[in-house]
CSV table of C-alpha atoms in Angstrom, one decimal:
chain,number,residue,atom,x,y,z
A,3,GLU,CA,121.8,196.8,109.8
A,4,TYR,CA,120.3,198.9,112.6
A,5,MET,CA,118.9,195.8,114.4
A,6,GLY,CA,122.2,194.1,114.2
A,7,GLN,CA,123.9,197.1,115.8
A,8,VAL,CA,121.2,197.2,118.6
A,9,THR,CA,121.6,193.5,119.2
A,10,ALA,CA,125.4,193.8,119.2
A,11,SER,CA,125.2,196.6,121.8
A,12,ILE,CA,123.1,194.4,124.0
A,13,VAL,CA,125.3,191.3,123.7
A,14,ASP,CA,128.6,193.2,124.3
A,15,SER,CA,127.5,194.9,127.5
A,16,PRO,CA,128.5,194.6,131.1
A,17,ALA,CA,124.8,193.7,131.9
A,18,MET,CA,125.0,190.7,129.6
A,19,ASP,CA,128.2,189.6,131.2
A,20,ILE,CA,126.4,189.7,134.6
A,21,TYR,CA,123.4,187.8,133.2
A,22,HIS,CA,125.6,185.2,131.6
A,23,GLU,CA,127.6,184.8,134.9
A,24,LEU,CA,124.4,184.4,136.8
A,25,VAL,CA,122.8,181.9,134.5
A,26,THR,CA,125.9,179.7,134.5
A,27,SER,CA,126.9,179.9,138.1
A,28,LEU,CA,123.5,179.8,140.0
A,29,ASP,CA,122.2,176.4,141.1
A,30,THR,CA,119.1,175.0,139.5
A,31,GLU,CA,116.6,176.7,141.8
A,32,GLY,CA,118.4,180.1,141.6
A,33,ARG,CA,118.6,179.9,137.8
A,34,TYR,CA,114.9,179.1,137.6
A,35,LEU,CA,114.1,182.2,139.7
A,36,PHE,CA,116.5,184.3,137.7
A,37,LEU,CA,115.0,183.2,134.4
A,38,ASN,CA,111.5,183.9,135.7
A,39,ALA,CA,112.6,187.4,136.7
A,40,LEU,CA,113.8,187.9,133.1
A,41,ALA,CA,110.5,186.5,131.7
A,42,ASN,CA,108.5,188.9,133.8
A,43,HIS,CA,109.8,191.6,131.5
A,44,LEU,CA,108.5,190.0,128.3
A,45,ARG,CA,105.3,192.1,128.1
A,46,TYR,CA,103.9,194.6,125.6
A,47,PRO,CA,105.8,196.0,122.5
A,48,ASN,CA,108.4,198.5,123.7
A,49,ASN,CA,112.2,198.8,124.0
A,50,HIS,CA,112.3,197.2,127.4
A,51,THR,CA,110.5,194.1,126.2
A,52,HIS,CA,112.8,193.9,123.1
A,53,TYR,CA,115.9,194.2,125.4
A,54,PHE,CA,114.8,191.3,127.6
A,55,SER,CA,113.7,189.2,124.6
A,56,CYS,CA,117.2,189.6,123.2
A,57,VAL,CA,118.8,188.7,126.6
A,58,VAL,CA,116.8,185.5,126.9
A,59,LEU,CA,117.5,184.5,123.3
A,60,HIS,CA,121.2,185.3,123.6
A,61,LEU,CA,121.5,183.3,126.8
A,62,PHE,CA,119.8,180.3,125.0
A,63,ALA,CA,122.0,180.6,122.0
A,64,GLU,CA,125.3,181.0,123.9
A,65,THR,CA,124.8,178.1,126.2
A,66,LYS,CA,127.4,175.4,125.7
A,67,THR,CA,126.2,171.9,124.7
A,68,SER,CA,127.4,170.6,128.0
A,69,GLN,CA,125.0,173.0,129.7
A,70,GLU,CA,121.8,172.1,127.9
A,71,ILE,CA,120.1,172.2,131.2
A,72,ILE,CA,120.1,176.0,130.9
A,73,GLN,CA,118.4,175.9,127.6
A,74,GLU,CA,115.9,173.4,129.1
A,75,GLN,CA,115.2,175.8,132.0
A,76,ILE,CA,114.8,178.8,129.6
A,77,THR,CA,112.3,176.7,127.6
A,78,ARG,CA,110.5,175.6,130.8
A,79,VAL,CA,110.0,179.1,132.0
A,80,LEU,CA,108.6,180.2,128.6
A,81,LEU,CA,106.5,177.1,128.3
A,82,GLU,CA,105.0,177.4,131.8
A,83,ARG,CA,103.6,180.8,130.8
A,84,LEU,CA,102.3,179.6,127.4
A,85,ILE,CA,100.3,176.6,128.6
A,86,VAL,CA,98.1,178.8,130.8
A,87,ASN,CA,95.0,180.5,129.5
A,88,ARG,CA,95.3,183.3,127.0
A,89,PRO,CA,95.9,186.1,126.4
A,90,HIS,CA,99.7,185.7,126.5
A,91,PRO,CA,101.9,188.8,126.8
A,92,TRP,CA,103.2,189.9,123.4
A,93,GLY,CA,106.8,189.7,124.3
A,94,LEU,CA,106.5,186.2,125.6
A,95,LEU,CA,104.9,185.1,122.3
A,96,ILE,CA,107.5,186.9,120.2
A,97,THR,CA,110.4,185.4,122.2
A,98,PHE,CA,109.0,181.8,122.0
A,99,ILE,CA,108.2,182.2,118.3
A,100,GLU,CA,111.7,183.4,117.5
A,101,LEU,CA,113.2,180.5,119.5
A,102,VAL,CA,111.3,177.8,117.7
A,103,LYS,CA,111.4,179.3,114.2
A,104,ASN,CA,114.9,180.7,113.9
A,105,PRO,CA,117.4,177.9,112.9
A,106,ARG,CA,120.1,179.7,114.8
A,107,TYR,CA,118.8,178.3,118.1
A,108,GLU,CA,118.4,174.7,116.8
A,109,PHE,CA,115.4,174.4,119.1
A,110,TRP,CA,113.9,171.3,117.6
A,111,LYS,CA,117.2,169.4,117.8
A,112,LYS,CA,117.5,169.7,121.6
A,113,THR,CA,117.4,166.4,123.4
A,114,PHE,CA,115.0,167.6,126.0
A,115,ILE,CA,112.4,168.2,123.3
A,116,HIS,CA,112.4,164.5,122.4
A,117,CYS,CA,112.9,162.9,125.8
A,118,THR,CA,109.4,161.3,125.9
A,119,PRO,CA,106.5,161.2,123.4
A,120,GLU,CA,104.3,163.1,125.8
A,121,ILE,CA,106.8,166.0,126.0
A,122,GLU,CA,107.4,166.0,122.3
A,123,ARG,CA,103.6,166.2,121.7
A,124,LEU,CA,103.4,169.1,124.2
A,125,PHE,CA,106.0,171.1,122.4
A,126,GLU,CA,104.4,170.3,119.1
A,127,ASN,CA,101.0,171.5,120.3
A,128,VAL,CA,102.3,174.7,121.9
A,129,GLY,CA,104.5,175.4,118.9
A,130,GLN,CA,101.5,175.0,116.5
A,131,SER,CA,99.3,177.1,118.8
A,132,CYS,CA,101.8,180.0,118.9
A,133,VAL,CA,103.5,179.7,115.5
A,134,GLY,CA,101.1,177.7,113.3
A,135,ASN,CA,102.1,174.7,111.2
A,136,ILE,CA,105.6,173.6,112.1
A,137,PRO,CA,107.2,171.3,109.4
A,138,LYS,CA,108.0,167.8,110.7
A,139,GLN,CA,111.7,168.1,109.6
A,140,ARG,CA,112.0,171.0,112.1
A,141,MET,CA,111.0,168.6,114.9
A,142,GLY,CA,113.7,166.1,113.9
A,143,GLN,CA,111.3,163.9,112.0
A,144,PRO,CA,111.5,163.0,108.3
A,145,ALA,CA,109.4,165.2,106.0
A,146,THR,CA,106.4,163.7,104.3
A,147,ALA,CA,105.0,164.8,100.9
A,148,LYS,CA,102.4,166.8,102.8
A,149,ASP,CA,105.1,168.9,104.6
A,150,LYS,CA,106.9,169.9,101.4
């Protein structure tokens, strides 16, 4: 109950209105820089990191289907930071794990995940590196007996 109240207070705030306006109205380069600025705050466990993790996840979730480019850019910013050498900041890992594991975000159904076999393998590898074993049905593939 408490976490729901905290998240609701973040979502229903003037700051979130500004973030949402920026992410939808900036051009591609401006949005990329803005999302990188948000990702810079995904660091060690504290309230500040939790806040910006909620902001990034909310922006991903609330993006309209016609604006999937925003979700793709959010994913790109997180992924660029995850494919470099470890250690990864705790907040970055938690945000990415939440994005790929929580069905609310429908991450594995996004078209940019499946645009080419190479990109699909990259997401699969990074996802398994961060999260562990990801069932194939999550990635839009039929489940095999091994996955069940």
